[in-house]
mmCIF file of C-alpha atoms in Angstrom:
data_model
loop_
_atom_site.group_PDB
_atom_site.id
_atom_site.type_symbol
_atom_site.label_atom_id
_atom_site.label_comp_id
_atom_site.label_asym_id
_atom_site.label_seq_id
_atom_site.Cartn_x
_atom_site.Cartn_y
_atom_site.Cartn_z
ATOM 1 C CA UNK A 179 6.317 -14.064 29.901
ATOM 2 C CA UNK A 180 8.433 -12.988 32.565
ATOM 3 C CA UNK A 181 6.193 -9.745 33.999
ATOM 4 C CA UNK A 182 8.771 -7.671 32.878
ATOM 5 C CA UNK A 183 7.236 -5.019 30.706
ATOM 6 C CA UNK A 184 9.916 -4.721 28.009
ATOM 7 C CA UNK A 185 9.858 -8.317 27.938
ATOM 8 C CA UNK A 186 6.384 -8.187 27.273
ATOM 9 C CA UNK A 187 6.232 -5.774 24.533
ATOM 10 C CA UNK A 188 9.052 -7.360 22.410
ATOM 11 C CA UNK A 189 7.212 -10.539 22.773
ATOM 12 C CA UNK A 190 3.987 -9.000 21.286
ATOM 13 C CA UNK A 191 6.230 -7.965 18.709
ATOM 14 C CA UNK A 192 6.088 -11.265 17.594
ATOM 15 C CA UNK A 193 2.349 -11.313 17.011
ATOM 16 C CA UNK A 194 1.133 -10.901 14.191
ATOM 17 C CA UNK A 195 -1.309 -8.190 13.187
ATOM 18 C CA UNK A 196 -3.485 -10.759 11.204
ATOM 19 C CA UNK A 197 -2.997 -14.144 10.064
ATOM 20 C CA UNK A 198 -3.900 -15.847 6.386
ATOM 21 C CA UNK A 199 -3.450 -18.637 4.591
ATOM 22 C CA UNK A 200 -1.744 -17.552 1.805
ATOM 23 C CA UNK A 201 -1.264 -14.050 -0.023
ATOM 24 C CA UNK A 202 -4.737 -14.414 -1.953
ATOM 25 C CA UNK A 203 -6.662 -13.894 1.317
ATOM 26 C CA UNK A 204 -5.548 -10.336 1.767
ATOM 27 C CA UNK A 205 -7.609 -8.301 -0.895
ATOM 28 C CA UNK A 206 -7.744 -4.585 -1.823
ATOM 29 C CA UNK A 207 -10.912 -4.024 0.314
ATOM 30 C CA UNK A 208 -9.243 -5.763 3.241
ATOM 31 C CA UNK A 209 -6.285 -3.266 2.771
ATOM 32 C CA UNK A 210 -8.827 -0.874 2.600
ATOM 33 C CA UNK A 211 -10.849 -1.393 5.940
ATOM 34 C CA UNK A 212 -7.414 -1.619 7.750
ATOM 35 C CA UNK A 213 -6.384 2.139 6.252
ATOM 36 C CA UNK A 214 -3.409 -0.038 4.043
ATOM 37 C CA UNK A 215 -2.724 1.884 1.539
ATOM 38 C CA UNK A 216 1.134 0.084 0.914
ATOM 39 C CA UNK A 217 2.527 -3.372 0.854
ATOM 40 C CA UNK A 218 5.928 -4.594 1.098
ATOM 41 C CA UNK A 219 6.033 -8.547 -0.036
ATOM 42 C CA UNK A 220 8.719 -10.710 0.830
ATOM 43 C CA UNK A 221 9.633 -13.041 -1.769
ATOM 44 C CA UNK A 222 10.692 -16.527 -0.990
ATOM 45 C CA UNK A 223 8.028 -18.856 0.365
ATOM 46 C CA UNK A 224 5.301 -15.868 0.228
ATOM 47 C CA UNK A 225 5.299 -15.099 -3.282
ATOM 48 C CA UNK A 226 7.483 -18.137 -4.642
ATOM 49 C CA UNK A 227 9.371 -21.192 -3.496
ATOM 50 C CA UNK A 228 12.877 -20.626 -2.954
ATOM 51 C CA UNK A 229 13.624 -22.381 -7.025
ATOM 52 C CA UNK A 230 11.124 -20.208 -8.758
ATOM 53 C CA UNK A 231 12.833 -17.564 -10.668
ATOM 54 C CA UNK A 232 9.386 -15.803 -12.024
ATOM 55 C CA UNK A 233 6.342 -15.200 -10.576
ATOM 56 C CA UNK A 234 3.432 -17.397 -11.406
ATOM 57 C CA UNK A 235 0.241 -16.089 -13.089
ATOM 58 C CA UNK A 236 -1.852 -15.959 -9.787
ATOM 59 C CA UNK A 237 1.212 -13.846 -7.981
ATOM 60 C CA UNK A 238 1.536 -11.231 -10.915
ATOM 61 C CA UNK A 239 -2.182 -11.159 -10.960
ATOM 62 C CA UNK A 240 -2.873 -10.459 -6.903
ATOM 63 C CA UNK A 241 0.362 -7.793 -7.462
ATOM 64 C CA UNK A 242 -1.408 -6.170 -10.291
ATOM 65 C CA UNK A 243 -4.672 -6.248 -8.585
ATOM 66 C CA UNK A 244 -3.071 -4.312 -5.344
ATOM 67 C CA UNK A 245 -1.509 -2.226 -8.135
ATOM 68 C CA UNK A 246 -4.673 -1.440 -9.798
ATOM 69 C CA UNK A 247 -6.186 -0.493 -6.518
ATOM 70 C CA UNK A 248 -4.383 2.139 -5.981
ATOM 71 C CA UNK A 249 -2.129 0.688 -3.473
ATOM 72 C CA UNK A 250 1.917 0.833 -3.550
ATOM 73 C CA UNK A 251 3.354 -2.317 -3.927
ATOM 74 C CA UNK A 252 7.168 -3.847 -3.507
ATOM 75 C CA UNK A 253 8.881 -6.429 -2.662
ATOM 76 C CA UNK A 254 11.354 -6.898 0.127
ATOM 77 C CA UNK A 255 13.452 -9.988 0.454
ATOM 78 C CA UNK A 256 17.052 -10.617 2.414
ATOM 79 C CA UNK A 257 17.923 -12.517 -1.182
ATOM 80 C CA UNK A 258 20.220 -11.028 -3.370
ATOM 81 C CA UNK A 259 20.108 -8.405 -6.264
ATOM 82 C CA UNK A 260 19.768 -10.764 -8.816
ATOM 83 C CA UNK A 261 16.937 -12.806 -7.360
ATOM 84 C CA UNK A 262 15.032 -10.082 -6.884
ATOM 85 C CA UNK A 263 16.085 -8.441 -10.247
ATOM 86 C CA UNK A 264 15.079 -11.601 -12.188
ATOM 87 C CA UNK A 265 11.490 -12.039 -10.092
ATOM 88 C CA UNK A 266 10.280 -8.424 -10.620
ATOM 89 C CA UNK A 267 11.398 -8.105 -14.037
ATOM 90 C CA UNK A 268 8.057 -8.008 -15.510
ATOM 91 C CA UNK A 269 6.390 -6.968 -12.572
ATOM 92 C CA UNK A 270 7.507 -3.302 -13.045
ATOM 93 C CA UNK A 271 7.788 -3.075 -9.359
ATOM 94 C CA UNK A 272 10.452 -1.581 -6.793
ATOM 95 C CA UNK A 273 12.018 -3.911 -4.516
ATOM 96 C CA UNK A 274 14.740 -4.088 -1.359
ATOM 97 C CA UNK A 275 17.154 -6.472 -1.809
ATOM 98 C CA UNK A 276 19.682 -7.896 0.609
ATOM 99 C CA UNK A 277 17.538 -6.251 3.303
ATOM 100 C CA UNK A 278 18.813 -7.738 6.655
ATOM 101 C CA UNK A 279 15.248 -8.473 7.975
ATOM 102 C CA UNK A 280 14.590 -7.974 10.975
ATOM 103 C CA UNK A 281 16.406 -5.337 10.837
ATOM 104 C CA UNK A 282 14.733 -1.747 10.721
ATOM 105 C CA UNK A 283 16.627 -0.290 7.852
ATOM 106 C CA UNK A 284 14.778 -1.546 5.159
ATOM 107 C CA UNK A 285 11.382 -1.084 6.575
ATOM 108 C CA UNK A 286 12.493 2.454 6.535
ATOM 109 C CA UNK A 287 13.414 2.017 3.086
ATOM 110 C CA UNK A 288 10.293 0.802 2.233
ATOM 111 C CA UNK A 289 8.450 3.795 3.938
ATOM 112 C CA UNK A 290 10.441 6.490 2.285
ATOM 113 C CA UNK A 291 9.866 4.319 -1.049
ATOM 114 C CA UNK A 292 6.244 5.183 -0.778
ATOM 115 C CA UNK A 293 5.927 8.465 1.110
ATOM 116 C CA UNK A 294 3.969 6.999 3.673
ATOM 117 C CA UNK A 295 3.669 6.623 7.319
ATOM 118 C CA UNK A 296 4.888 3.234 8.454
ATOM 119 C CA UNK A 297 1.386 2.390 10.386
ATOM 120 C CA UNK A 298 -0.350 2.568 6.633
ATOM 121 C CA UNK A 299 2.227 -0.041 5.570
ATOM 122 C CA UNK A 300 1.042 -4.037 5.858
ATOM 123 C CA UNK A 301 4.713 -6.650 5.417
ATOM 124 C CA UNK A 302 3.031 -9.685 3.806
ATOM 125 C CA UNK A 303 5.681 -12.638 4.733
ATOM 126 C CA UNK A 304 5.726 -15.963 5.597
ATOM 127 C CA UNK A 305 8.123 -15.709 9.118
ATOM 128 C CA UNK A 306 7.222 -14.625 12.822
ATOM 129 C CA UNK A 307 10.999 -13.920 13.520
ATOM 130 C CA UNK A 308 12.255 -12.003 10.457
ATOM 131 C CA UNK A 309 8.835 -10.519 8.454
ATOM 132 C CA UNK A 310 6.496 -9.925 11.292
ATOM 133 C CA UNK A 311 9.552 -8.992 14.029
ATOM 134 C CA UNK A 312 10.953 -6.527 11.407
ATOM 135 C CA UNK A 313 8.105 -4.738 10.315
ATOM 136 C CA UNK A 314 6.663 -4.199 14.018
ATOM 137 C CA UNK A 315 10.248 -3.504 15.307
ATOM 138 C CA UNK A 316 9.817 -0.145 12.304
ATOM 139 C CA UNK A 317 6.093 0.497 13.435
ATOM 140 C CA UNK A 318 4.284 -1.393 9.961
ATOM 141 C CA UNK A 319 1.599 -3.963 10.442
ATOM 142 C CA UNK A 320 2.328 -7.291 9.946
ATOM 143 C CA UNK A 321 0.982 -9.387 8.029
ATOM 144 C CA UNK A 322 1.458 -13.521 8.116
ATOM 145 C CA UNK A 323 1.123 -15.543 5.360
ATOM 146 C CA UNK A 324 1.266 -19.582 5.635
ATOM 147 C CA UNK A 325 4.776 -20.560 4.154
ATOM 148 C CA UNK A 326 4.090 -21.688 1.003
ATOM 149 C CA UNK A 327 6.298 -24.616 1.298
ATOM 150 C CA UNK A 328 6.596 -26.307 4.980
ATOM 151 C CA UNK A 329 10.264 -28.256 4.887
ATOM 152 C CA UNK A 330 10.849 -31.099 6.235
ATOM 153 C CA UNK A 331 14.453 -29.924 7.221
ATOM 154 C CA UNK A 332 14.705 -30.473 10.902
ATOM 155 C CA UNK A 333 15.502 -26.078 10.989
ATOM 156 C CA UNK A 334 12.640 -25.567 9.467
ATOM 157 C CA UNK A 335 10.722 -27.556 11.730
ATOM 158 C CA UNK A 336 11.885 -26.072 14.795
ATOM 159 C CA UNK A 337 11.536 -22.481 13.434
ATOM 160 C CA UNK A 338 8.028 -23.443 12.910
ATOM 161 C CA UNK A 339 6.980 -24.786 16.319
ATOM 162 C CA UNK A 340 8.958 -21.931 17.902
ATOM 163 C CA UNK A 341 6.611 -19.541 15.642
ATOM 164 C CA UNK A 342 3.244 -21.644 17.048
ATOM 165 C CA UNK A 343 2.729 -19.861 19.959
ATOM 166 C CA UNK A 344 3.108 -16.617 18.073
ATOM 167 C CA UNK A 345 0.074 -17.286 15.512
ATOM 168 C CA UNK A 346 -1.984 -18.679 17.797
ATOM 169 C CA UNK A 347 -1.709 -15.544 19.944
ATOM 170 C CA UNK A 348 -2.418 -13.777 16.764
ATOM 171 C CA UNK A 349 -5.647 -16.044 16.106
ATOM 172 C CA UNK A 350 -7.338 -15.880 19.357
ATOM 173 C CA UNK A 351 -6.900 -12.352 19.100
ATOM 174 C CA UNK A 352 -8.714 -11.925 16.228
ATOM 175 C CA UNK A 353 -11.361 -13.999 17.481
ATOM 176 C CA UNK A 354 -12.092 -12.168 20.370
ATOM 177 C CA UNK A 355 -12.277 -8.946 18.206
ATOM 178 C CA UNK A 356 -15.320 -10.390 16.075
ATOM 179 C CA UNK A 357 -16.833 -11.531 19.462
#
């Protein structure tokens, strides 16, 4: 950090509000303690790899549990229409295609979606710079999720240490709040 105080609050943007290992951490009675009462998913590499066209059993089943909760549920991805069509199909869920994370517009999409204020909104995603970025840049908690496939691409590598710093400003956080 450079000392300069918009510097410093665009960088704690980054941070995530919490940190888990994959979507099956964060629970209804999680949601519930943190005053959650909405979730917008992204899609690839937090619900599904990037070739999966449907969700698997355990995804439709942690959807349906958020759903059964009482909790508003869709999914947001920068993928097209008809990825997004094609995943939700059976999920009988809304979702924001084409969004143009990090960009603010579909957060407020999202938030108007469900009637609610954007602070009782957690984005569940798998990316510091897109996911978490986007949803604090529109005032929701964010959520990271560990990408359920790490490439091997040398981009994907890079985006990944870049993002290091990030969660582990997230995690020591969080451990100081349960000291």
């Amino acid at each position: 950090m450079s000392g300069y105080a918009g510097e410093e609050r665009e960088e704690l943007r980054l941070v995530p509000d919490k940190v888990f290992s994959s979507i099956h951490a964060i629970t209804p009675e999680m949601l519930a303690r943190e005053g959650i009462l909405g979730v917008a998913a992204d899609l690839d590499n937090t619900l599904a790899g990037y070739s999966e066209q449907e969700p698997s059993a355990e995804v439709s089943a942690w959807l349906a549990g958020l759903t059964d909760a009482g909790l508003r549920v869709a999914i947001l991805t920068n993928n097209g229409r008809a990825r997004a069509e094609r995943f939700c199909q059976g999920l009988n869920l809304p979702f924001v295609s084409n969004a143009g994370k990090p960009g603010r517009r579909c957060y407020r999409e999202v938030t108007r979606l469900f009637g609610l204020a954007p602070e009782q909104i957690a984005a569940v995603g798998d990316q510091v710079f897109t996911d978490v970025w986007g949803a604090h840049r529109a005032g929701l908690r964010a959520f990271l999720v560990t990408p359920l496939n790490l490439h091997t691409h040398w981009f994907f590598r890079l985006r990944y240490a870049l993002e290091r710093p990030f969660i582990k400003r997230a995690l020591k956080r969080a451990k100081e709040k349960s000291s």
